[in-house]
Amino acid sequence: MRYEPRKRQFKWTWKFGVILAAGIVVLSFMLSYLFRSTEIQGDFHACGFSNSEMRDLQEQSAQTIELEDYLFYGETLALYMDPYDGEEDGIYGKTMELVNICSGEQFSFTIGNTADRQIYLPDLSDGTYEIYLIDSFQRKRVVFANAVHSEPFQTIRREGKVKEVTLVADRTVLDQYGGSLSAHYAFLQVDTVTPSQEKADVLIDPYGLYTTIWGGIDVGFSENGIVEYQETYEVATAMKEQLESYGLRVLLARGEEEVVEYYGENSRASKGYEANANYIISIGFTYGSGHAGIETYHGVQSSSRLSNDLMYYLLKTYAIAGSTTYTSQTNIAGIFSSSYAEGDDGRSVYDSMPVFRESGGKATLAGQYNERSSANQIYANANGMQGIELDLACVSDEDDIKNYEKNKETIIRGLSEGFVYALGIDPANAEG
């Protein structure tokens, strides 16, 4: 009988090898998937780190400095060593360092004594930051006395995007990764996101049409062909259109003939608070001798940076100089500060101008000035709008009004462009 090789056995061995190899591939995929699925993505997660990399964050600095409070104002995050009360704070003058643990990028700056002179959020790249302070020539890691989980805060729109920022300081945030923190170490998380359509960037407040403390409706000054409440509304609508051409969402604090108060849930500022606006622009006019020209004002809890950059642009681009009525705070004319006022509590920490005081939330002690102001206590801890007042001309000065009327279109365009310039937006990049 002829011998036949055992071909069936050879075929079975070959098929078994294929099946075994396929099984190894499937098993490897399942194990890989299972391994990945066990990676935790908790409420606090940095840089796409693995669980073991998140645990490494527990290796913190031995040198720490404790803070107690924070607030968001305009587009700035401000930190405080004591509970914020509008008084001087020990953090002023210290050097702060932010370290992006995702990229290694570092920022260093000196902390000013106003709410807008700390962490300017638009400057930050995406990532998670550790926060340090230079104290007594030593670099110390920032911790908080109590756990902090801020609500996400958003900057204004730039090219359709906003920076969304969250401050977290909680010793338990690494527990879910198997790590441990000995204190409430502060982390700042920054992401670029698309804002909701409801989020506003700027609130414009045309002066006039509110109830005065004496009763009656304030319509503003009226002379030389200018009725203030009407003119400010016209300017506000024109500025709204121009600012929106840069992709900003802009609201008006009142309608053309609408009476809106400075206090209460339906107040002027409430429109900005409810829409999470970052800035408020007040439009008005001046009256009296020596007030010719544009005057800009900032609140006592903010610096002159915004108004200085705006007026610099107006002078450089359109050769329109500000008023020299008083001594300007800077070498650019037309830049002035509001003043402090004493509240019912006897403290002189309040802004005398309600448009600044009642729109700045926690930073400007909204709702705390007097009994009338108490109607805004709902906003006492709110994120604040940084304010600027633009007084366009002196209604009692005939020559100044003639100059304003002649250059009105240029003034409105220049102020709108100067405002976005101050926010780091190129005025040449208007849409359409």
Coordinates of C-alpha atoms in Angstrom, one line a residue:
M1 CA 0.0 0.0 0.0
R2 CA 1.3 3.4 -0.9
Y3 CA 2.2 5.7 2.0
E4 CA 0.3 8.9 2.2
P5 CA 1.7 11.9 4.2
R6 CA -0.6 13.1 7.0
K7 CA -1.7 16.2 5.3
R8 CA -4.7 16.7 7.5
Q9 CA -2.5 17.0 10.6
F10 CA -0.3 19.6 8.8
K11 CA -3.4 21.6 7.8
W12 CA -4.7 21.5 11.4
T13 CA -1.4 22.8 12.7
W14 CA -1.3 25.7 10.3
K15 CA -4.9 26.6 11.0
F16 CA -4.2 26.4 14.7
G17 CA -1.3 28.8 14.4
V18 CA -3.5 31.3 12.6
I19 CA -6.2 31.0 15.2
L20 CA -3.7 31.3 18.0
A21 CA -2.1 34.5 16.4
A22 CA -5.6 36.0 15.9
G23 CA -6.5 35.2 19.5
I24 CA -3.3 36.9 20.7
V25 CA -4.1 40.0 18.7
V26 CA -7.7 40.1 20.0
L27 CA -6.6 39.5 23.6
S28 CA -3.9 42.2 23.3
F29 CA -6.5 44.7 22.0
M30 CA -8.9 43.7 24.9
L31 CA -6.2 44.1 27.5
S32 CA -5.2 47.4 26.0
Y33 CA -8.7 48.6 25.9
L34 CA -9.3 47.4 29.5
F35 CA -6.1 49.2 30.6
R36 CA -7.1 52.4 29.0
S37 CA -10.7 52.2 30.3
T38 CA -9.3 52.0 33.9
E39 CA -7.6 55.4 33.4
I40 CA -9.6 57.9 35.5
Q41 CA -10.8 61.2 34.1
G42 CA -11.9 63.0 37.2
D43 CA -13.2 66.5 37.7
F44 CA -9.6 67.6 38.0
H45 CA -7.4 66.3 35.3
A46 CA -4.3 67.9 33.9
C47 CA -2.7 67.7 30.5
G48 CA -4.1 64.4 29.5
F49 CA -1.9 62.8 32.1
S50 CA -2.1 59.1 33.0
N51 CA -3.1 58.0 36.5
S52 CA 0.5 57.6 37.5
E53 CA 1.4 61.0 36.1
M54 CA -1.5 62.5 38.1
R55 CA -0.2 60.9 41.2
D56 CA 3.2 62.5 40.6
L57 CA 1.5 65.9 41.3
Q58 CA 1.5 65.0 45.0
E59 CA 5.2 65.8 45.1
Q60 CA 4.7 69.4 46.1
S61 CA 7.0 72.1 47.3
A62 CA 7.9 72.1 51.0
Q63 CA 7.7 76.0 51.0
T64 CA 4.1 77.2 50.9
I65 CA 2.2 80.5 51.3
E66 CA -1.4 80.5 52.3
L67 CA -4.1 82.6 50.6
E68 CA -7.7 83.1 51.7
D69 CA -9.7 84.6 48.8
Y70 CA -10.0 85.2 45.1
L71 CA -12.2 87.0 42.5
F72 CA -12.7 87.4 38.8
Y73 CA -12.9 91.0 37.4
G74 CA -13.0 92.0 33.8
E75 CA -10.6 89.4 32.4
T76 CA -8.4 89.1 35.4
L77 CA -8.1 86.6 38.3
A78 CA -7.1 88.3 41.5
L79 CA -5.8 86.4 44.6
Y80 CA -5.7 87.6 48.2
M81 CA -4.0 86.7 51.4
D82 CA -6.9 87.9 53.5
P83 CA -10.7 87.8 52.9
Y84 CA -11.3 90.5 50.3
D85 CA -12.8 93.7 51.7
G86 CA -11.5 96.4 49.4
E87 CA -8.6 97.3 51.8
E88 CA -4.8 96.9 51.2
D89 CA -3.7 93.2 51.0
G90 CA -0.4 91.6 51.8
I91 CA -0.2 90.1 48.3
Y92 CA 0.3 93.5 46.7
G93 CA 3.9 94.1 45.4
K94 CA 4.9 90.4 45.5
T95 CA 6.1 88.6 42.5
M96 CA 3.9 85.8 41.1
E97 CA 5.0 83.0 39.0
L98 CA 2.7 80.7 36.9
V99 CA 4.1 77.4 35.7
N100 CA 2.3 75.4 33.0
I101 CA 2.9 71.8 34.0
C102 CA 1.7 70.7 30.6
S103 CA 4.2 72.7 28.5
G104 CA 6.8 74.1 31.0
E105 CA 5.9 77.6 30.0
Q106 CA 6.3 80.2 32.8
F107 CA 4.9 83.7 33.5
S108 CA 6.3 86.1 36.1
F109 CA 4.9 89.5 37.1
T110 CA 4.6 91.9 40.0
I111 CA 1.1 92.1 41.5
G112 CA -0.4 95.5 41.5
N113 CA -2.9 97.0 44.1
T114 CA -5.9 97.0 41.8
A115 CA -8.2 94.1 40.8
D116 CA -7.1 94.2 37.2
R117 CA -3.4 94.0 38.0
Q118 CA -3.0 90.4 38.7
I119 CA -3.4 87.3 36.4
Y120 CA -4.6 88.6 33.0
L121 CA -6.2 85.5 31.7
P122 CA -6.1 86.2 27.9
D123 CA -2.3 85.9 28.1
L124 CA -2.3 82.3 29.3
S125 CA -1.8 79.3 27.0
D126 CA -4.0 76.3 27.5
G127 CA -2.9 74.0 30.2
T128 CA -2.8 73.5 34.0
Y129 CA -0.8 76.0 36.1
E130 CA 0.9 75.8 39.5
I131 CA 1.0 79.2 41.2
Y132 CA 4.0 80.5 43.2
L133 CA 4.7 83.7 45.1
I134 CA 8.1 85.1 45.9
D135 CA 7.9 85.9 49.6
S136 CA 10.9 87.1 51.6
F137 CA 13.1 86.1 48.6
Q138 CA 11.8 82.6 48.8
R139 CA 9.7 80.9 46.1
K140 CA 6.6 79.5 47.8
R141 CA 3.8 77.4 46.4
V142 CA 0.3 78.9 46.8
V143 CA -2.1 77.0 48.9
F144 CA -5.5 78.0 50.1
A145 CA -6.8 78.0 53.7
N146 CA -10.0 76.3 52.5
A147 CA -10.9 74.2 49.5
V148 CA -11.7 76.1 46.3
H149 CA -13.6 75.0 43.2
S150 CA -14.5 78.1 41.2
E151 CA -17.2 78.1 38.6
P152 CA -15.7 78.2 35.1
F153 CA -15.0 81.8 34.1
Q154 CA -14.8 83.0 30.4
T155 CA -12.9 85.9 28.8
I156 CA -14.3 87.9 25.9
R157 CA -14.5 86.4 22.4
R158 CA -11.4 86.6 20.3
E159 CA -11.7 85.0 16.9
G160 CA -14.9 83.3 18.1
K161 CA -13.2 81.6 21.1
V162 CA -12.8 82.4 24.7
K163 CA -10.4 81.3 27.5
E164 CA -12.3 79.2 30.1
V165 CA -10.6 79.3 33.4
T166 CA -11.2 77.3 36.6
L167 CA -9.3 77.8 39.9
V168 CA -9.0 74.5 42.0
A169 CA -7.4 74.2 45.4
D170 CA -8.5 71.0 47.2
R171 CA -6.3 68.5 49.0
T172 CA -8.6 65.6 47.9
V173 CA -8.3 66.1 44.1
L174 CA -5.7 63.4 43.7
D175 CA -7.4 60.9 45.9
Q176 CA -9.3 59.3 43.0
Y177 CA -5.9 58.7 41.2
G178 CA -4.4 57.1 44.3
G179 CA -2.4 60.2 45.2
S180 CA -2.4 62.5 48.2
L181 CA -1.9 66.2 48.9
S182 CA -1.0 67.6 52.3
A183 CA -2.7 71.0 51.7
H184 CA -5.1 72.8 49.4
Y185 CA -2.5 73.4 46.6
A186 CA -3.8 75.8 43.9
F187 CA -4.1 74.8 40.3
L188 CA -5.3 77.0 37.5
Q189 CA -6.9 75.2 34.5
V190 CA -7.1 77.0 31.2
D191 CA -8.9 75.8 28.0
T192 CA -9.9 77.5 24.7
V193 CA -13.6 76.9 24.1
T194 CA -16.5 78.1 22.0
P195 CA -18.8 80.3 24.2
S196 CA -22.6 79.9 24.3
Q197 CA -24.5 82.4 22.2
E198 CA -26.0 83.9 25.4
K199 CA -22.6 84.9 26.9
A200 CA -22.0 88.7 26.4
D201 CA -18.7 90.4 26.2
V202 CA -19.5 94.1 26.7
L203 CA -22.4 96.1 28.3
I204 CA -22.8 99.7 27.0
D205 CA -24.6 102.0 29.4
P206 CA -25.9 105.3 27.8
Y207 CA -26.3 107.9 30.5
G208 CA -29.7 109.1 31.5
L209 CA -33.2 107.8 32.2
Y210 CA -33.0 106.7 35.8
T211 CA -34.7 107.8 39.0
T212 CA -32.6 110.3 41.1
I213 CA -32.3 110.2 44.8
W214 CA -34.6 113.3 44.9
G215 CA -37.2 111.7 42.7
G216 CA -37.9 112.3 39.1
I217 CA -36.1 111.0 36.0
D218 CA -32.6 112.2 35.1
V219 CA -32.4 113.0 31.4
G220 CA -28.9 114.5 31.7
F221 CA -27.6 117.8 30.4
S222 CA -29.3 119.7 27.6
E223 CA -27.6 122.6 25.9
N224 CA -26.1 123.7 22.5
G225 CA -28.3 121.2 20.6
I226 CA -27.4 118.2 22.8
V227 CA -29.9 116.3 24.9
E228 CA -27.7 114.0 26.8
Y229 CA -29.9 110.9 27.2
Q230 CA -30.8 110.9 23.5
E231 CA -27.3 111.6 22.3
T232 CA -25.7 108.9 24.5
Y233 CA -28.2 106.3 23.2
E234 CA -27.3 107.2 19.6
V235 CA -23.6 106.9 20.3
A236 CA -24.1 103.6 22.2
T237 CA -26.0 102.0 19.3
A238 CA -23.3 103.0 16.9
M239 CA -20.5 101.7 19.2
K240 CA -22.5 98.4 19.6
E241 CA -22.5 97.9 15.9
Q242 CA -18.8 98.7 15.5
L243 CA -17.8 96.5 18.4
E244 CA -19.9 93.6 17.1
S245 CA -18.0 93.9 13.8
Y246 CA -15.0 92.5 15.8
G247 CA -17.0 89.4 16.8
L248 CA -17.9 90.7 20.2
R249 CA -21.4 90.3 21.7
V250 CA -22.6 93.6 23.0
L251 CA -25.6 94.5 25.1
L252 CA -27.2 97.9 25.9
A253 CA -28.1 98.8 29.5
R254 CA -31.3 100.5 28.4
G255 CA -33.6 101.1 25.5
E256 CA -34.0 104.5 23.7
E257 CA -36.8 105.7 26.0
E258 CA -36.5 103.0 28.7
V259 CA -36.1 104.1 32.4
V260 CA -33.7 101.6 34.0
E261 CA -32.3 102.0 37.6
Y262 CA -28.8 101.3 38.9
Y263 CA -30.1 99.1 41.7
G264 CA -32.2 95.8 41.9
E265 CA -32.6 92.6 39.9
N266 CA -33.7 94.5 36.7
S267 CA -31.0 97.2 37.0
R268 CA -28.6 98.3 34.3
A269 CA -25.7 96.1 35.7
S270 CA -28.0 93.1 36.1
K271 CA -28.1 92.7 32.3
G272 CA -24.4 92.3 32.2
Y273 CA -24.2 90.0 35.3
E274 CA -26.9 87.7 33.9
A275 CA -25.1 87.5 30.5
N276 CA -21.6 87.1 32.1
A277 CA -20.2 90.3 30.4
N278 CA -16.6 91.2 31.1
Y279 CA -16.7 95.0 30.5
I280 CA -19.0 97.9 30.9
I281 CA -18.7 101.2 28.9
S282 CA -20.6 104.2 30.2
I283 CA -21.3 106.9 27.6
G284 CA -21.9 110.5 28.8
F285 CA -21.1 114.2 28.5
T286 CA -19.6 116.8 30.8
Y287 CA -20.7 120.3 31.8
G288 CA -18.9 123.5 33.1
S289 CA -15.9 125.6 32.3
G290 CA -12.7 124.0 31.3
H291 CA -14.1 120.6 30.4
A292 CA -13.5 120.7 26.7
G293 CA -12.5 117.5 25.0
I294 CA -12.9 113.8 25.7
E295 CA -12.6 112.6 29.3
T296 CA -12.2 109.0 30.3
Y297 CA -12.7 107.6 33.8
H298 CA -11.8 104.3 35.4
G299 CA -13.0 103.0 38.8
V300 CA -11.0 103.1 42.0
Q301 CA -10.6 99.3 42.0
S302 CA -9.0 99.2 38.6
S303 CA -5.9 100.8 37.0
S304 CA -5.7 103.3 34.1
R305 CA -4.4 100.6 31.7
L306 CA -7.6 100.3 29.7
S307 CA -8.3 104.0 29.3
N308 CA -4.6 104.8 28.7
D309 CA -4.4 102.3 25.8
L310 CA -7.7 103.6 24.4
M311 CA -6.7 107.2 24.4
Y312 CA -3.2 106.5 23.1
Y313 CA -4.8 104.8 20.1
L314 CA -7.2 107.7 19.5
L315 CA -4.4 110.2 19.6
K316 CA -1.9 108.2 17.5
T317 CA -4.4 107.1 14.9
Y318 CA -6.8 110.1 14.6
A319 CA -4.9 112.9 16.3
I320 CA -7.7 113.4 18.8
A321 CA -6.4 114.5 22.2
G322 CA -8.2 114.1 25.4
S323 CA -9.2 116.9 27.8
T324 CA -6.5 118.6 29.8
T325 CA -8.9 120.0 32.4
Y326 CA -7.2 118.3 35.3
T327 CA -3.9 116.7 35.7
S328 CA -4.1 113.4 33.9
Q329 CA -2.9 110.2 35.6
T330 CA -0.6 109.4 32.7
N331 CA 1.3 111.3 29.9
I332 CA -1.8 110.8 27.7
A333 CA -4.4 113.5 28.2
G334 CA -8.0 112.8 29.2
I335 CA -7.4 110.0 31.6
F336 CA -8.9 110.3 35.1
S337 CA -9.9 108.2 38.0
S338 CA -13.1 108.0 39.9
S339 CA -12.9 108.8 43.7
Y340 CA -13.4 106.9 46.9
A341 CA -16.6 107.5 48.9
E342 CA -17.5 106.6 52.5
G343 CA -20.2 104.1 52.9
D344 CA -22.8 103.6 55.6
D345 CA -20.4 101.4 57.4
G346 CA -17.9 104.3 57.8
R347 CA -15.3 102.7 55.4
S348 CA -14.0 104.8 52.5
V349 CA -13.4 101.9 50.2
Y350 CA -16.4 102.4 47.8
D351 CA -16.4 103.9 44.3
S352 CA -18.3 107.2 44.2
M353 CA -19.6 106.4 40.7
P354 CA -22.5 103.8 40.8
V355 CA -21.8 102.7 37.2
F356 CA -18.5 101.3 38.4
R357 CA -19.4 100.4 42.0
E358 CA -22.5 98.4 41.1
S359 CA -21.2 96.6 38.0
G360 CA -17.9 95.3 39.4
G361 CA -19.4 92.5 41.7
K362 CA -17.1 91.3 44.4
A363 CA -14.2 93.5 43.3
T364 CA -16.1 96.8 43.7
L365 CA -18.2 95.8 46.8
A366 CA -21.5 95.9 44.9
G367 CA -24.6 96.2 47.0
Q368 CA -22.7 97.3 50.1
Y369 CA -22.4 101.1 49.9
N370 CA -25.6 102.2 51.5
E371 CA -29.2 101.2 52.0
R372 CA -30.2 102.0 48.5
S373 CA -27.2 100.0 47.1
S374 CA -28.3 97.0 49.2
A375 CA -30.8 96.2 46.5
N376 CA -27.7 94.8 44.6
Q377 CA -26.6 92.5 47.3
I378 CA -27.5 89.6 45.0
Y379 CA -24.3 90.6 43.1
A380 CA -22.0 91.1 46.1
N381 CA -20.0 88.0 45.2
A382 CA -20.5 88.0 41.5
N383 CA -17.8 88.1 38.8
G384 CA -17.3 91.8 38.0
M385 CA -17.4 93.9 34.9
Q386 CA -14.4 96.2 34.5
G387 CA -15.7 99.7 33.7
I388 CA -14.7 102.7 31.7
E389 CA -16.6 105.9 31.3
L390 CA -16.3 107.9 28.1
D391 CA -17.4 111.6 28.3
L392 CA -17.5 112.8 24.8
A393 CA -17.7 116.6 25.0
C394 CA -18.8 119.5 27.3
V395 CA -22.4 120.5 26.5
S396 CA -22.0 124.0 28.0
D397 CA -19.0 124.7 25.7
E398 CA -20.3 125.8 22.3
D399 CA -17.0 125.4 20.5
D400 CA -16.5 121.9 22.0
I401 CA -19.9 120.8 20.9
K402 CA -19.2 122.1 17.4
N403 CA -16.0 120.2 17.3
Y404 CA -17.8 117.1 18.5
E405 CA -20.5 117.4 15.9
K406 CA -18.0 117.9 13.2
N407 CA -15.9 114.8 14.2
K408 CA -18.6 112.7 15.7
E409 CA -18.3 109.8 13.3
T410 CA -14.5 109.7 13.7
I411 CA -14.7 110.0 17.5
I412 CA -17.1 107.0 17.7
R413 CA -15.0 104.9 15.3
G414 CA -11.8 105.9 17.1
L415 CA -13.2 105.0 20.5
S416 CA -14.5 101.7 19.3
E417 CA -11.2 100.8 17.7
G418 CA -9.3 102.1 20.7
F419 CA -11.3 99.9 23.0
V420 CA -10.6 96.7 21.1
Y421 CA -6.9 97.7 20.7
A422 CA -6.7 98.0 24.5
L423 CA -8.0 94.4 24.6
G424 CA -5.4 93.1 22.3
I425 CA -7.6 92.8 19.2
D426 CA -6.2 94.3 16.0
P427 CA -8.5 97.2 14.9
A428 CA -7.8 96.3 11.3
N429 CA -9.5 92.9 11.7
A430 CA -13.1 94.0 11.7
E431 CA -15.5 91.5 10.0
G432 CA -16.9 92.7 6.8

